[in-house]
Amino acid sequence: MAGGVAAVLFAVLAMLVAMRDGRPLPGDLGLHDWSVGHRPDVARTIAVAITDTGSGTVPYLVALVAGALVGARAFPGIASGAVEVVRRIWGALAALLLLVALQLVRAGVMNWVGRPRPPMGDWVGHPTGMSFPSGHTTTSAAAALLLVGAALSVMRGTARAVVVTVAAVWAVLVGLTRIYLGVHWPTDVLGGWLLVAAAGCLFGALTSRRTKQDAQE
């Protein structure tokens, strides 16, 4: 149900953005203008360092680690009985494929909506592509969700709490820095989070159903 709600909200938001030809939605301008007007050098440097982790190597490494942690446990019908190394490699590749698949969905939506970014004079950095949904936000949130899922599956106690907290905070901060640095409207970031929430809930439901079927068999 949560995934369905997130999917509906994402679809509605995407249609609203498309119908307005990419113009800011209510709330976008206020948060954007505040961000542009409150960027001391130290805060800007920190924001750039955080936002850089939301794309490139870092999120893909996070996804690979998450998949390796879970290994074949997420796909018992496929990798059952394989040696530990093969199971871990399979899990890592599966997580990487999930992240790539979500990126393809995001790219398709981005091209369909065709939303321009905020004014170039407000940017810190040199972003490319269209604006909705935010690529850094989607990528980091998806990688963080994979890591959270892995932590909940294979870790216990303090280690699990630390990994889940760090992953969630990282994903949120990456999204917020995209707004703070002026390269995305707030609703671009919201769209990225909703897309990942919908995809994550759908995958979780499918995995849970498969696990129950395997247990019954």
mmCIF file of C-alpha atoms in Angstrom:
data_model
loop_
_atom_site.group_PDB
_atom_site.id
_atom_site.type_symbol
_atom_site.label_atom_id
_atom_site.label_comp_id
_atom_site.label_asym_id
_atom_site.label_seq_id
_atom_site.Cartn_x
_atom_site.Cartn_y
_atom_site.Cartn_z
ATOM 1 C CA MET A 1 0.000 0.000 0.000
ATOM 2 C CA ALA A 2 2.820 2.398 0.856
ATOM 3 C CA GLY A 3 4.412 1.748 -2.523
ATOM 4 C CA GLY A 4 1.123 2.367 -4.276
ATOM 5 C CA VAL A 5 0.671 5.674 -2.488
ATOM 6 C CA ALA A 6 4.219 6.737 -3.358
ATOM 7 C CA ALA A 7 3.710 5.725 -6.992
ATOM 8 C CA VAL A 8 0.474 7.700 -7.256
ATOM 9 C CA LEU A 9 2.029 10.764 -5.643
ATOM 10 C CA PHE A 10 5.007 10.552 -7.975
ATOM 11 C CA ALA A 11 2.765 10.238 -11.029
ATOM 12 C CA VAL A 12 0.645 13.195 -9.917
ATOM 13 C CA LEU A 13 3.725 15.314 -9.241
ATOM 14 C CA ALA A 14 5.250 14.419 -12.621
ATOM 15 C CA MET A 15 2.030 15.329 -14.425
ATOM 16 C CA LEU A 16 1.755 18.642 -12.557
ATOM 17 C CA VAL A 17 5.322 19.537 -13.493
ATOM 18 C CA ALA A 18 4.726 18.556 -17.131
ATOM 19 C CA MET A 19 1.434 20.472 -17.311
ATOM 20 C CA ARG A 20 3.151 23.624 -16.043
ATOM 21 C CA ASP A 21 5.928 23.277 -18.647
ATOM 22 C CA GLY A 22 8.469 22.891 -15.869
ATOM 23 C CA ARG A 23 7.627 26.143 -14.095
ATOM 24 C CA PRO A 24 8.138 26.120 -10.304
ATOM 25 C CA LEU A 25 5.339 24.630 -8.235
ATOM 26 C CA PRO A 26 4.051 26.268 -5.026
ATOM 27 C CA GLY A 27 6.841 26.221 -2.467
ATOM 28 C CA ASP A 28 9.633 25.807 -4.995
ATOM 29 C CA LEU A 29 10.571 29.455 -5.292
ATOM 30 C CA GLY A 30 10.532 30.141 -1.564
ATOM 31 C CA LEU A 31 12.935 27.341 -0.682
ATOM 32 C CA HIS A 32 15.096 28.041 -3.707
ATOM 33 C CA ASP A 33 15.419 31.745 -2.938
ATOM 34 C CA TRP A 34 16.208 31.026 0.721
ATOM 35 C CA SER A 35 18.944 28.606 -0.293
ATOM 36 C CA VAL A 36 20.529 31.060 -2.726
ATOM 37 C CA GLY A 37 20.484 33.794 -0.071
ATOM 38 C CA HIS A 38 22.038 31.675 2.700
ATOM 39 C CA ARG A 39 25.224 30.155 1.289
ATOM 40 C CA PRO A 40 28.340 31.126 3.262
ATOM 41 C CA ASP A 41 31.578 29.654 1.967
ATOM 42 C CA VAL A 42 31.892 26.961 4.630
ATOM 43 C CA ALA A 43 28.329 25.724 4.181
ATOM 44 C CA ARG A 44 28.714 25.749 0.416
ATOM 45 C CA THR A 45 31.946 23.723 0.592
ATOM 46 C CA ILE A 46 30.326 21.137 2.856
ATOM 47 C CA ALA A 47 27.258 20.943 0.618
ATOM 48 C CA VAL A 48 29.402 20.375 -2.470
ATOM 49 C CA ALA A 49 31.335 17.597 -0.724
ATOM 50 C CA ILE A 50 28.089 15.873 0.274
ATOM 51 C CA THR A 51 26.358 16.309 -3.067
ATOM 52 C CA ASP A 52 29.349 14.844 -4.928
ATOM 53 C CA THR A 53 28.773 11.520 -3.145
ATOM 54 C CA GLY A 54 25.294 11.268 -4.656
ATOM 55 C CA SER A 55 26.549 10.427 -8.122
ATOM 56 C CA GLY A 56 29.447 8.620 -9.738
ATOM 57 C CA THR A 57 31.294 5.840 -7.945
ATOM 58 C CA VAL A 58 29.973 6.137 -4.395
ATOM 59 C CA PRO A 59 26.312 5.081 -4.788
ATOM 60 C CA TYR A 60 27.248 2.195 -7.064
ATOM 61 C CA LEU A 61 29.816 0.979 -4.545
ATOM 62 C CA VAL A 62 27.166 1.225 -1.834
ATOM 63 C CA ALA A 63 24.800 -0.859 -3.958
ATOM 64 C CA LEU A 64 27.492 -3.480 -4.582
ATOM 65 C CA VAL A 65 28.293 -3.710 -0.871
ATOM 66 C CA ALA A 66 24.611 -4.018 -0.008
ATOM 67 C CA GLY A 67 24.130 -6.812 -2.510
ATOM 68 C CA ALA A 68 27.244 -8.617 -1.342
ATOM 69 C CA LEU A 69 26.034 -8.467 2.267
ATOM 70 C CA VAL A 70 22.758 -10.100 1.405
ATOM 71 C CA GLY A 71 24.200 -12.503 -1.159
ATOM 72 C CA ALA A 72 21.901 -15.280 -2.251
ATOM 73 C CA ARG A 73 19.517 -14.829 0.672
ATOM 74 C CA ALA A 74 17.401 -12.416 -1.353
ATOM 75 C CA PHE A 75 17.134 -14.906 -4.211
ATOM 76 C CA PRO A 76 17.172 -18.356 -2.597
ATOM 77 C CA GLY A 77 15.633 -20.079 -5.590
ATOM 78 C CA ILE A 78 18.396 -18.890 -7.888
ATOM 79 C CA ALA A 79 21.596 -19.182 -5.888
ATOM 80 C CA SER A 80 20.789 -21.829 -3.278
ATOM 81 C CA GLY A 81 23.662 -24.233 -2.742
ATOM 82 C CA ALA A 82 26.296 -22.076 -4.446
ATOM 83 C CA VAL A 83 29.566 -21.338 -2.739
ATOM 84 C CA GLU A 84 29.805 -18.244 -0.575
ATOM 85 C CA VAL A 85 31.865 -16.195 -3.046
ATOM 86 C CA VAL A 86 29.493 -16.874 -5.927
ATOM 87 C CA ARG A 87 26.511 -16.008 -3.768
ATOM 88 C CA ARG A 88 28.052 -12.695 -2.780
ATOM 89 C CA ILE A 89 28.973 -11.836 -6.358
ATOM 90 C CA TRP A 90 25.466 -12.662 -7.520
ATOM 91 C CA GLY A 91 23.947 -10.482 -4.819
ATOM 92 C CA ALA A 92 26.234 -7.579 -5.688
ATOM 93 C CA LEU A 93 25.406 -7.827 -9.401
ATOM 94 C CA ALA A 94 21.681 -8.081 -8.675
ATOM 95 C CA ALA A 95 21.801 -4.922 -6.547
ATOM 96 C CA LEU A 96 23.752 -3.129 -9.268
ATOM 97 C CA LEU A 97 21.195 -4.146 -11.898
ATOM 98 C CA LEU A 98 18.356 -2.864 -9.719
ATOM 99 C CA LEU A 99 20.075 0.499 -9.391
ATOM 100 C CA VAL A 100 20.710 0.699 -13.132
ATOM 101 C CA ALA A 101 17.097 -0.251 -13.895
ATOM 102 C CA LEU A 102 15.825 2.534 -11.659
ATOM 103 C CA GLN A 103 18.177 4.955 -13.394
ATOM 104 C CA LEU A 104 16.654 4.017 -16.745
ATOM 105 C CA VAL A 105 13.173 4.694 -15.385
ATOM 106 C CA ARG A 106 14.317 8.036 -14.016
ATOM 107 C CA ALA A 107 15.911 8.978 -17.329
ATOM 108 C CA GLY A 108 12.712 8.120 -19.170
ATOM 109 C CA VAL A 109 10.622 10.284 -16.858
ATOM 110 C CA MET A 110 13.174 13.094 -17.023
ATOM 111 C CA ASN A 111 13.086 13.162 -20.810
ATOM 112 C CA TRP A 112 9.289 12.987 -20.896
ATOM 113 C CA VAL A 113 8.786 15.812 -18.387
ATOM 114 C CA GLY A 114 11.617 17.949 -19.777
ATOM 115 C CA ARG A 115 11.746 20.330 -16.838
ATOM 116 C CA PRO A 116 14.400 23.064 -17.022
ATOM 117 C CA ARG A 117 16.653 23.616 -14.033
ATOM 118 C CA PRO A 118 16.547 26.767 -11.897
ATOM 119 C CA PRO A 119 18.325 29.834 -13.337
ATOM 120 C CA MET A 120 21.969 29.111 -14.133
ATOM 121 C CA GLY A 121 23.129 32.123 -12.152
ATOM 122 C CA ASP A 122 21.923 30.430 -8.955
ATOM 123 C CA TRP A 123 23.920 27.232 -9.503
ATOM 124 C CA VAL A 124 26.892 26.041 -7.529
ATOM 125 C CA GLY A 125 28.468 23.467 -9.809
ATOM 126 C CA HIS A 126 27.918 22.393 -13.386
ATOM 127 C CA PRO A 127 24.911 20.042 -13.564
ATOM 128 C CA THR A 128 23.789 18.477 -16.810
ATOM 129 C CA GLY A 129 20.478 17.209 -18.106
ATOM 130 C CA MET A 130 16.949 18.159 -17.193
ATOM 131 C CA SER A 131 15.687 18.749 -13.697
ATOM 132 C CA PHE A 132 12.866 16.346 -12.745
ATOM 133 C CA PRO A 133 13.398 14.073 -10.924
ATOM 134 C CA SER A 134 16.770 14.832 -9.364
ATOM 135 C CA GLY A 135 19.383 12.304 -10.474
ATOM 136 C CA HIS A 136 21.657 12.664 -7.440
ATOM 137 C CA THR A 137 18.659 12.338 -5.138
ATOM 138 C CA THR A 138 17.294 9.262 -6.885
ATOM 139 C CA THR A 139 20.661 7.529 -7.122
ATOM 140 C CA SER A 140 21.715 8.128 -3.514
ATOM 141 C CA ALA A 141 18.282 7.268 -2.116
ATOM 142 C CA ALA A 142 18.152 4.023 -4.100
ATOM 143 C CA ALA A 143 21.646 3.011 -2.983
ATOM 144 C CA ALA A 144 20.828 3.921 0.612
ATOM 145 C CA LEU A 145 17.610 1.897 0.468
ATOM 146 C CA LEU A 146 19.518 -1.147 -0.784
ATOM 147 C CA LEU A 147 21.980 -0.771 2.078
ATOM 148 C CA VAL A 148 19.183 -0.349 4.616
ATOM 149 C CA GLY A 149 17.504 -3.477 3.302
ATOM 150 C CA ALA A 150 20.764 -5.397 3.582
ATOM 151 C CA ALA A 151 21.372 -4.152 7.116
ATOM 152 C CA LEU A 152 17.884 -5.148 8.218
ATOM 153 C CA SER A 153 18.390 -8.595 6.699
ATOM 154 C CA VAL A 154 21.843 -9.560 7.930
ATOM 155 C CA MET A 155 22.776 -7.274 10.839
ATOM 156 C CA ARG A 156 21.650 -7.048 14.431
ATOM 157 C CA GLY A 157 21.917 -4.621 17.320
ATOM 158 C CA THR A 158 24.076 -1.513 17.231
ATOM 159 C CA ALA A 159 25.680 -2.267 13.867
ATOM 160 C CA ARG A 160 22.313 -2.412 12.150
ATOM 161 C CA ALA A 161 21.111 0.804 13.793
ATOM 162 C CA VAL A 162 24.287 2.651 12.802
ATOM 163 C CA VAL A 163 24.215 1.510 9.173
ATOM 164 C CA VAL A 164 20.508 2.278 8.757
ATOM 165 C CA THR A 165 20.877 5.729 10.333
ATOM 166 C CA VAL A 166 23.968 6.691 8.336
ATOM 167 C CA ALA A 167 22.439 5.503 5.052
ATOM 168 C CA ALA A 168 19.181 7.381 5.646
ATOM 169 C CA VAL A 169 20.899 10.599 6.743
ATOM 170 C CA TRP A 170 23.249 10.445 3.751
ATOM 171 C CA ALA A 171 20.389 10.086 1.264
ATOM 172 C CA VAL A 172 18.441 12.947 2.848
ATOM 173 C CA LEU A 173 21.468 15.236 2.919
ATOM 174 C CA VAL A 174 22.300 14.581 -0.729
ATOM 175 C CA GLY A 175 18.769 15.533 -1.720
ATOM 176 C CA LEU A 176 18.800 18.676 0.403
ATOM 177 C CA THR A 177 22.146 19.798 -1.009
ATOM 178 C CA ARG A 178 20.714 19.700 -4.515
ATOM 179 C CA ILE A 179 18.233 22.359 -3.416
ATOM 180 C CA TYR A 180 20.794 24.283 -1.387
ATOM 181 C CA LEU A 181 23.220 24.479 -4.294
ATOM 182 C CA GLY A 182 20.488 25.845 -6.553
ATOM 183 C CA VAL A 183 20.656 23.112 -9.190
ATOM 184 C CA HIS A 184 17.225 21.591 -8.518
ATOM 185 C CA TRP A 185 13.804 22.748 -7.482
ATOM 186 C CA PRO A 186 12.558 21.214 -4.197
ATOM 187 C CA THR A 187 9.905 19.239 -6.071
ATOM 188 C CA ASP A 188 12.655 17.640 -8.194
ATOM 189 C CA VAL A 189 14.110 16.218 -4.983
ATOM 190 C CA LEU A 190 10.692 15.187 -3.702
ATOM 191 C CA GLY A 191 10.083 13.413 -6.995
ATOM 192 C CA GLY A 192 13.319 11.449 -6.641
ATOM 193 C CA TRP A 193 12.409 10.324 -3.135
ATOM 194 C CA LEU A 194 8.900 9.301 -4.186
ATOM 195 C CA LEU A 195 10.214 7.330 -7.156
ATOM 196 C CA VAL A 196 12.641 5.397 -4.955
ATOM 197 C CA ALA A 197 9.980 4.812 -2.300
ATOM 198 C CA ALA A 198 7.587 3.398 -4.883
ATOM 199 C CA ALA A 199 10.236 1.172 -6.474
ATOM 200 C CA GLY A 200 11.549 0.017 -3.103
ATOM 201 C CA CYS A 201 8.122 -0.957 -1.806
ATOM 202 C CA LEU A 202 7.316 -2.787 -5.038
ATOM 203 C CA PHE A 203 10.563 -4.751 -4.935
ATOM 204 C CA GLY A 204 10.111 -5.471 -1.233
ATOM 205 C CA ALA A 205 6.611 -6.796 -1.823
ATOM 206 C CA LEU A 206 7.751 -9.019 -4.697
ATOM 207 C CA THR A 207 10.707 -10.355 -2.690
ATOM 208 C CA SER A 208 8.528 -11.040 0.343
ATOM 209 C CA ARG A 209 5.988 -12.900 -1.772
ATOM 210 C CA ARG A 210 8.729 -14.976 -3.406
ATOM 211 C CA THR A 211 10.199 -15.822 -0.002
ATOM 212 C CA LYS A 212 6.824 -16.961 1.313
ATOM 213 C CA GLN A 213 6.253 -19.132 -1.752
ATOM 214 C CA ASP A 214 9.679 -20.753 -1.383
ATOM 215 C CA ALA A 215 9.010 -21.388 2.310
ATOM 216 C CA GLN A 216 5.695 -23.072 1.501
ATOM 217 C CA GLU A 217 7.317 -25.252 -1.146
#
